[in-house]
mmCIF file of C-alpha atoms in Angstrom:
data_model
loop_
_atom_site.group_PDB
_atom_site.id
_atom_site.type_symbol
_atom_site.label_atom_id
_atom_site.label_comp_id
_atom_site.label_asym_id
_atom_site.label_seq_id
_atom_site.Cartn_x
_atom_site.Cartn_y
_atom_site.Cartn_z
ATOM 1 C CA MET A 790 -0.463 0.361 0.189
ATOM 2 C CA SER A 791 0.965 3.844 -0.756
ATOM 3 C CA SER A 792 3.332 5.540 1.272
ATOM 4 C CA GLY A 793 0.709 7.201 3.775
ATOM 5 C CA PHE A 794 -2.244 4.718 3.679
ATOM 6 C CA HIS A 795 -2.626 1.420 6.018
ATOM 7 C CA LEU A 796 -4.491 -1.233 6.242
ATOM 8 C CA ALA A 797 -6.510 -1.152 9.571
ATOM 9 C CA THR A 798 -7.798 -4.933 10.803
ATOM 10 C CA VAL A 799 -11.468 -4.892 13.416
ATOM 11 C CA ILE A 800 -9.923 -6.373 16.165
ATOM 12 C CA ARG A 801 -13.159 -6.233 18.636
ATOM 13 C CA ARG A 802 -16.472 -4.331 18.638
ATOM 14 C CA GLU A 803 -18.149 -2.289 21.956
ATOM 15 C CA MET A 804 -22.067 -1.014 21.761
ATOM 16 C CA LEU A 805 -20.920 1.948 24.317
ATOM 17 C CA SER A 806 -25.037 3.423 23.909
ATOM 18 C CA PRO A 807 -27.127 2.494 21.471
ATOM 19 C CA GLY A 808 -25.891 5.258 19.943
ATOM 20 C CA MET A 809 -22.195 4.793 18.412
ATOM 21 C CA VAL A 810 -20.154 1.631 17.985
ATOM 22 C CA ARG A 811 -16.945 1.780 18.804
ATOM 23 C CA LEU A 812 -14.319 -0.925 16.943
ATOM 24 C CA ILE A 813 -11.209 -1.269 17.787
ATOM 25 C CA PHE A 814 -8.098 -1.807 15.293
ATOM 26 C CA GLY A 815 -5.294 -3.615 15.125
ATOM 27 C CA GLY A 816 -3.186 -5.177 12.191
ATOM 28 C CA GLU A 817 0.579 -5.258 11.070
ATOM 29 C CA GLY A 818 -0.869 -2.832 8.975
ATOM 30 C CA LEU A 819 -0.802 0.151 11.910
ATOM 31 C CA ARG A 820 2.981 -0.566 12.207
ATOM 32 C CA GLN A 821 2.881 2.200 10.234
ATOM 33 C CA PHE A 822 0.777 4.776 11.479
ATOM 34 C CA ARG A 823 1.994 7.682 12.814
ATOM 35 C CA SER A 824 -0.221 9.509 15.530
ATOM 36 C CA THR A 825 0.130 13.741 15.886
ATOM 37 C CA GLY A 826 -1.212 12.999 19.888
ATOM 38 C CA ILE A 827 -3.449 15.745 19.497
ATOM 39 C CA GLY A 828 -6.951 14.233 20.784
ATOM 40 C CA ASP A 829 -9.328 15.964 17.912
ATOM 41 C CA GLU A 830 -6.792 13.156 15.640
ATOM 42 C CA TYR A 831 -8.884 12.238 12.776
ATOM 43 C CA LEU A 832 -8.297 9.879 9.605
ATOM 44 C CA ARG A 833 -10.453 9.066 6.580
ATOM 45 C CA LEU A 834 -12.190 5.680 6.680
ATOM 46 C CA PHE A 835 -11.729 4.997 2.590
ATOM 47 C CA PHE A 836 -13.934 1.923 1.169
ATOM 48 C CA SER A 837 -14.308 -0.297 -2.094
ATOM 49 C CA ASP A 838 -16.444 0.112 -4.214
ATOM 50 C CA PRO A 839 -20.070 -2.123 -3.796
ATOM 51 C CA ALA A 840 -20.510 -1.839 -7.841
ATOM 52 C CA THR A 841 -16.744 -3.836 -8.350
ATOM 53 C CA GLY A 842 -15.012 -3.654 -5.005
ATOM 54 C CA GLU A 843 -12.007 -1.543 -6.635
ATOM 55 C CA LEU A 844 -10.780 1.237 -4.093
ATOM 56 C CA ALA A 845 -9.531 4.078 -5.029
ATOM 57 C CA LEU A 846 -6.791 6.573 -3.601
ATOM 58 C CA PRO A 847 -5.407 10.195 -3.818
ATOM 59 C CA LEU A 848 -1.782 10.021 -5.015
ATOM 60 C CA ILE A 849 -0.119 11.815 -2.550
ATOM 61 C CA ASP A 850 2.170 14.687 -4.453
ATOM 62 C CA GLU A 851 5.759 15.245 -2.770
ATOM 63 C CA ARG A 852 3.831 18.554 -1.080
ATOM 64 C CA GLY A 853 1.884 16.449 1.752
ATOM 65 C CA ARG A 854 -1.126 17.453 -0.891
ATOM 66 C CA TRP A 855 -3.970 14.509 -2.619
ATOM 67 C CA THR A 856 -4.545 14.949 -5.584
ATOM 68 C CA TYR A 857 -7.273 13.023 -7.976
ATOM 69 C CA PRO A 858 -5.697 11.203 -10.973
ATOM 70 C CA GLU A 859 -9.706 9.249 -11.885
ATOM 71 C CA GLY A 860 -11.610 12.407 -10.542
ATOM 72 C CA PRO A 861 -12.487 12.710 -6.283
ATOM 73 C CA SER A 862 -15.899 11.283 -7.009
ATOM 74 C CA LYS A 863 -14.139 8.180 -7.576
ATOM 75 C CA VAL A 864 -13.304 8.662 -4.149
ATOM 76 C CA ARG A 865 -15.368 6.982 -0.933
ATOM 77 C CA CYS A 866 -14.567 8.415 2.199
ATOM 78 C CA SER A 867 -15.696 9.400 5.421
ATOM 79 C CA THR A 868 -14.522 11.681 8.253
ATOM 80 C CA TYR A 869 -13.587 10.256 12.124
ATOM 81 C CA THR A 870 -11.753 10.924 15.158
ATOM 82 C CA VAL A 871 -9.022 8.529 16.467
ATOM 83 C CA ARG A 872 -11.137 7.866 20.210
ATOM 84 C CA TRP A 873 -7.952 6.529 21.619
ATOM 85 C CA ILE A 874 -4.557 5.442 20.397
ATOM 86 C CA ASP A 875 -2.360 2.339 22.201
ATOM 87 C CA ARG A 876 0.923 2.907 20.745
ATOM 88 C CA ASP A 877 2.343 -1.015 23.251
ATOM 89 C CA ARG A 878 -0.884 -2.860 21.821
ATOM 90 C CA GLU A 879 -0.607 -0.723 18.342
ATOM 91 C CA GLU A 880 -4.509 -0.455 17.993
ATOM 92 C CA ILE A 881 -6.826 2.319 17.327
ATOM 93 C CA ALA A 882 -10.013 3.519 18.276
ATOM 94 C CA ILE A 883 -13.246 5.202 16.002
ATOM 95 C CA ASP A 884 -16.133 5.256 17.633
ATOM 96 C CA PHE A 885 -19.445 5.595 14.626
ATOM 97 C CA VAL A 886 -22.337 7.291 15.294
ATOM 98 C CA VAL A 887 -25.864 4.640 14.693
ATOM 99 C CA HIS A 888 -28.543 6.231 12.144
ATOM 100 C CA ASP A 889 -29.665 5.060 8.462
ATOM 101 C CA GLY A 890 -28.485 6.043 5.062
ATOM 102 C CA GLY A 891 -24.563 6.426 6.274
ATOM 103 C CA MET A 892 -22.160 4.730 4.005
ATOM 104 C CA ALA A 893 -19.855 4.572 7.049
ATOM 105 C CA SER A 894 -22.518 3.909 9.969
ATOM 106 C CA ASP A 895 -23.763 1.101 8.274
ATOM 107 C CA TRP A 896 -20.228 -0.453 6.800
ATOM 108 C CA ALA A 897 -19.361 -0.266 11.360
ATOM 109 C CA VAL A 898 -22.527 -1.840 11.848
ATOM 110 C CA ARG A 899 -21.985 -4.877 10.551
ATOM 111 C CA ALA A 900 -18.038 -4.982 11.130
ATOM 112 C CA LYS A 901 -16.633 -7.653 12.556
ATOM 113 C CA PRO A 902 -13.307 -9.001 13.753
ATOM 114 C CA GLY A 903 -10.814 -9.772 10.959
ATOM 115 C CA ASP A 904 -12.363 -7.077 7.802
ATOM 116 C CA SER A 905 -10.138 -4.458 7.072
ATOM 117 C CA ILE A 906 -10.010 -0.837 5.714
ATOM 118 C CA THR A 907 -7.737 1.591 4.693
ATOM 119 C CA ILE A 908 -6.757 4.167 6.450
ATOM 120 C CA ASN A 909 -3.938 7.586 5.905
ATOM 121 C CA ASN A 910 -2.323 9.546 8.092
ATOM 122 C CA PRO A 911 -4.045 11.822 10.474
ATOM 123 C CA ARG A 912 -4.694 15.311 10.373
ATOM 124 C CA ALA A 913 -5.405 17.649 14.351
ATOM 125 C CA LEU A 914 -6.894 21.158 14.787
ATOM 126 C CA TYR A 915 -6.839 21.144 18.774
ATOM 127 C CA MET A 916 -3.984 23.809 19.811
ATOM 128 C CA PRO A 917 -5.068 26.540 22.381
ATOM 129 C CA PRO A 918 -2.210 28.854 23.488
ATOM 130 C CA ASP A 919 -0.465 28.056 25.528
ATOM 131 C CA ASP A 920 -1.788 31.134 28.395
ATOM 132 C CA THR A 921 -5.408 29.538 27.920
ATOM 133 C CA SER A 922 -6.595 29.910 31.332
ATOM 134 C CA TRP A 923 -10.245 28.354 30.424
ATOM 135 C CA GLN A 924 -12.042 25.642 28.546
ATOM 136 C CA LEU A 925 -15.562 25.846 27.395
ATOM 137 C CA MET A 926 -15.803 22.306 24.553
ATOM 138 C CA VAL A 927 -19.064 21.408 22.917
ATOM 139 C CA ALA A 928 -20.095 19.012 20.950
ATOM 140 C CA ASP A 929 -23.235 17.364 19.364
ATOM 141 C CA ALA A 930 -22.986 13.242 18.981
ATOM 142 C CA ALA A 931 -20.865 13.107 15.648
ATOM 143 C CA GLY A 932 -18.153 15.450 18.463
ATOM 144 C CA LEU A 933 -18.758 13.014 20.605
ATOM 145 C CA PRO A 934 -15.342 11.424 20.333
ATOM 146 C CA ALA A 935 -13.376 13.971 19.463
ATOM 147 C CA LEU A 936 -14.039 16.248 22.358
ATOM 148 C CA ALA A 937 -13.697 13.055 24.888
ATOM 149 C CA ARG A 938 -10.036 12.213 24.295
ATOM 150 C CA ILE A 939 -9.235 16.319 24.445
ATOM 151 C CA VAL A 940 -10.291 16.243 27.383
ATOM 152 C CA GLU A 941 -9.726 13.256 29.356
ATOM 153 C CA GLU A 942 -5.621 14.528 27.135
ATOM 154 C CA MET A 943 -5.466 17.803 28.364
ATOM 155 C CA PRO A 944 -4.015 19.729 31.522
ATOM 156 C CA ARG A 945 -5.795 18.929 34.473
ATOM 157 C CA SER A 946 -4.707 23.021 35.161
ATOM 158 C CA VAL A 947 -7.120 24.086 33.104
ATOM 159 C CA PRO A 948 -10.432 24.543 34.192
ATOM 160 C CA THR A 949 -13.347 23.319 31.461
ATOM 161 C CA ARG A 950 -16.748 23.824 31.198
ATOM 162 C CA VAL A 951 -18.642 20.879 28.616
ATOM 163 C CA PHE A 952 -21.704 20.155 26.625
ATOM 164 C CA ILE A 953 -22.173 17.314 25.250
ATOM 165 C CA GLU A 954 -25.150 16.320 22.943
ATOM 166 C CA VAL A 955 -27.218 14.263 22.222
ATOM 167 C CA THR A 956 -30.486 12.081 20.428
ATOM 168 C CA GLU A 957 -31.168 11.204 24.445
ATOM 169 C CA PRO A 958 -30.360 10.353 28.473
ATOM 170 C CA SER A 959 -29.694 6.653 27.133
ATOM 171 C CA HIS A 960 -27.327 8.206 24.792
ATOM 172 C CA GLU A 961 -25.041 9.497 27.060
ATOM 173 C CA GLN A 962 -21.630 8.154 28.055
ATOM 174 C CA ALA A 963 -19.662 7.553 30.623
ATOM 175 C CA LEU A 964 -17.304 9.463 30.424
ATOM 176 C CA VAL A 965 -14.123 10.026 33.590
ATOM 177 C CA PHE A 966 -13.161 13.126 33.728
ATOM 178 C CA GLY A 967 -11.500 15.062 36.423
ATOM 179 C CA SER A 968 -12.978 17.554 38.674
ATOM 180 C CA HIS A 969 -11.366 20.496 36.583
ATOM 181 C CA VAL A 970 -14.231 19.351 34.014
ATOM 182 C CA THR A 971 -18.098 20.180 34.871
ATOM 183 C CA VAL A 972 -19.967 18.496 32.096
ATOM 184 C CA THR A 973 -23.971 19.302 30.903
ATOM 185 C CA TRP A 974 -25.703 17.013 28.919
ATOM 186 C CA LEU A 975 -28.212 17.382 26.371
ATOM 187 C CA HIS A 976 -30.767 15.987 24.571
ATOM 188 C CA GLY A 977 -31.589 16.726 21.174
ATOM 189 C CA GLY A 978 -30.443 18.234 17.995
ATOM 190 C CA ASN A 979 -28.460 15.175 15.870
ATOM 191 C CA GLY A 980 -31.114 15.402 13.423
ATOM 192 C CA HIS A 981 -33.983 14.299 15.422
ATOM 193 C CA ALA A 982 -34.437 17.966 17.004
ATOM 194 C CA PRO A 983 -33.501 20.781 17.237
ATOM 195 C CA SER A 984 -30.495 21.652 18.535
ATOM 196 C CA LYS A 985 -29.699 22.973 22.340
ATOM 197 C CA LEU A 986 -25.770 24.066 21.755
ATOM 198 C CA GLU A 987 -26.134 28.048 20.525
ATOM 199 C CA GLU A 988 -28.731 28.773 23.567
ATOM 200 C CA ALA A 989 -26.733 26.908 26.252
ATOM 201 C CA VAL A 990 -22.653 28.693 24.919
ATOM 202 C CA ARG A 991 -24.409 31.642 25.324
ATOM 203 C CA ARG A 992 -26.001 31.525 28.615
ATOM 204 C CA VAL A 993 -22.898 29.757 30.409
ATOM 205 C CA PRO A 994 -21.125 32.578 32.859
ATOM 206 C CA LEU A 995 -17.253 32.873 31.010
ATOM 207 C CA PRO A 996 -14.575 33.750 32.662
ATOM 208 C CA ASP A 997 -11.868 35.815 32.854
ATOM 209 C CA GLY A 998 -8.442 35.612 31.474
ATOM 210 C CA PRO A 999 -7.408 34.642 28.145
ATOM 211 C CA GLY A 1000 -9.787 31.229 27.348
ATOM 212 C CA TYR A 1001 -10.163 28.630 24.312
ATOM 213 C CA VAL A 1002 -13.633 27.392 22.387
ATOM 214 C CA TRP A 1003 -13.039 24.174 20.284
ATOM 215 C CA ALA A 1004 -16.246 22.881 19.265
ATOM 216 C CA ALA A 1005 -17.889 20.627 16.827
ATOM 217 C CA ALA A 1006 -21.422 19.469 15.910
ATOM 218 C CA GLU A 1007 -23.808 19.715 13.121
ATOM 219 C CA GLN A 1008 -22.516 22.811 10.272
ATOM 220 C CA LYS A 1009 -25.962 25.453 10.817
ATOM 221 C CA VAL A 1010 -25.067 23.969 14.453
ATOM 222 C CA VAL A 1011 -21.805 25.004 14.398
ATOM 223 C CA ARG A 1012 -22.127 28.214 12.140
ATOM 224 C CA ALA A 1013 -24.142 29.785 14.727
ATOM 225 C CA ILE A 1014 -22.473 29.579 17.733
ATOM 226 C CA ARG A 1015 -19.059 30.645 15.376
ATOM 227 C CA LYS A 1016 -20.411 33.777 14.959
ATOM 228 C CA TYR A 1017 -21.336 34.760 18.372
ATOM 229 C CA VAL A 1018 -17.935 33.583 20.173
ATOM 230 C CA ARG A 1019 -15.888 35.779 16.112
ATOM 231 C CA GLN A 1020 -19.273 39.204 16.324
ATOM 232 C CA GLU A 1021 -21.378 39.136 19.676
ATOM 233 C CA LEU A 1022 -17.695 38.107 21.650
ATOM 234 C CA LYS A 1023 -14.788 39.064 19.499
ATOM 235 C CA MET A 1024 -12.758 36.156 20.088
ATOM 236 C CA PRO A 1025 -9.767 36.030 18.207
ATOM 237 C CA VAL A 1026 -8.777 33.227 15.827
ATOM 238 C CA LEU A 1027 -6.620 31.206 18.342
ATOM 239 C CA ARG A 1028 -8.471 31.340 20.668
ATOM 240 C CA TYR A 1029 -11.468 28.887 18.620
ATOM 241 C CA GLU A 1030 -11.448 26.408 16.393
ATOM 242 C CA LEU A 1031 -15.289 25.258 15.669
ATOM 243 C CA VAL A 1032 -15.814 22.551 13.341
ATOM 244 C CA GLY A 1033 -18.684 21.739 10.994
ATOM 245 C CA TYR A 1034 -18.547 17.489 11.202
ATOM 246 C CA TRP A 1035 -21.699 16.642 8.893
ATOM 247 C CA VAL A 1036 -24.669 17.978 7.901
ATOM 248 C CA ASP A 1037 -27.774 17.461 9.020
ATOM 249 C CA LYS A 1038 -30.304 16.371 5.180
ATOM 250 C CA GLN A 1039 -26.828 16.179 3.868
ATOM 251 C CA ASN A 1040 -29.252 14.968 -0.199
ATOM 252 C CA GLU A 1041 -31.433 17.103 0.456
ATOM 253 C CA TRP A 1042 -28.483 19.918 1.398
ATOM 254 C CA THR A 1043 -25.697 19.405 -1.889
ATOM 255 C CA SER A 1044 -29.029 19.287 -4.178
ATOM 256 C CA ARG A 1045 -30.291 23.242 -3.038
ATOM 257 C CA TRP A 1046 -26.649 23.903 -3.537
ATOM 258 C CA GLU A 1047 -26.221 22.143 -7.136
ATOM 259 C CA ALA A 1048 -29.503 24.257 -7.875
ATOM 260 C CA LEU A 1049 -28.210 27.846 -7.057
ATOM 261 C CA ASP A 1050 -27.733 29.444 -10.250
ATOM 262 C CA PRO A 1051 -24.054 29.122 -10.896
ATOM 263 C CA GLU A 1052 -22.673 32.422 -10.465
ATOM 264 C CA VAL A 1053 -23.909 32.435 -6.482
ATOM 265 C CA ARG A 1054 -21.751 28.929 -6.893
ATOM 266 C CA LYS A 1055 -18.793 30.802 -8.570
ATOM 267 C CA ARG A 1056 -18.755 33.804 -6.126
ATOM 268 C CA ILE A 1057 -18.569 31.353 -2.694
ATOM 269 C CA GLU A 1058 -15.553 28.594 -4.978
ATOM 270 C CA ALA A 1059 -14.240 32.206 -5.681
ATOM 271 C CA ALA A 1060 -13.738 33.153 -2.314
ATOM 272 C CA TRP A 1061 -11.711 30.079 -1.265
ATOM 273 C CA ALA A 1062 -9.955 29.818 -3.847
ATOM 274 C CA SER A 1063 -9.140 33.674 -2.903
ATOM 275 C CA ASP A 1064 -5.199 34.430 -0.771
ATOM 276 C CA ARG A 1065 -7.994 36.444 1.257
ATOM 277 C CA ASP A 1066 -8.063 35.550 5.674
ATOM 278 C CA PRO A 1067 -9.914 32.579 5.460
ATOM 279 C CA GLU A 1068 -11.619 33.645 8.804
ATOM 280 C CA ASP A 1069 -13.387 36.758 6.634
ATOM 281 C CA VAL A 1070 -13.827 33.874 4.040
ATOM 282 C CA ARG A 1071 -15.859 32.395 5.550
ATOM 283 C CA ASP A 1072 -17.589 34.763 7.210
ATOM 284 C CA GLU A 1073 -18.812 35.590 3.864
ATOM 285 C CA VAL A 1074 -19.928 32.815 2.971
ATOM 286 C CA ASP A 1075 -21.725 31.508 6.827
ATOM 287 C CA ALA A 1076 -23.487 35.547 5.713
ATOM 288 C CA THR A 1077 -25.396 33.605 2.306
ATOM 289 C CA PHE A 1078 -25.738 30.504 3.712
ATOM 290 C CA ASP A 1079 -27.620 31.881 5.662
ATOM 291 C CA LYS A 1080 -29.193 33.810 3.759
ATOM 292 C CA LEU A 1081 -30.027 31.121 0.836
ATOM 293 C CA GLY A 1082 -30.925 28.798 4.192
ATOM 294 C CA LEU A 1083 -28.518 26.494 3.379
#
């Protein structure tokens, strides 16, 4: 297998809740797997074409960029967090939200020991400045694995407020955090009901001093939180990492995007391709998406 990609074999599985299954991967294919050591590190799982059985992978150029000789549509992949890594046993765990119609979720629900899948080396986003004196961490079910690992591995000297939204109480997990962490479980969102995460973020009193806000959830939820953090709290970009992990009603969203006036789509794509400040571009694109209901 080409450099940067690894064959991961299912060793065992665990049902964490009715809404989440954990697969533990190992095997010789993971001996060259390189972790970033950062709690929200993520990788891609690459799936074979169900009709032909062929596996299409991107090529990695000399600058580490992915290229797609056959076109990106040929590559079937999904992005997931590395929940934990055991370097001695050469094992990694990945948690999957159980839901209908998801390529990776469907595979994970059916997966059994001995099944294999191709993954790549991970990347990460969580980078609080060294002087961070408090944190606010926010996630829905999709962001829960990353949030949990971050909080488990971060210094216990940083007081941290956590909001986690799952569909219902039975989907909560028995997470073990230190006394520096205050956790509130919310129920709703996740494509089943309106999310309560933005309201929770707006209502929580924030401490004085330099802080850090991290959020991973559905893209519209994160967009609203980002607008509050950036435009109302005026937090500088180094003080937050706010990531849309998934899109509610993805097929409907894609259809609406493809039905847009081509000039609107070209303007959005040109903005992302420009050399402007990415955060300014995101402000502009987010405002456009809000206006269009995307």
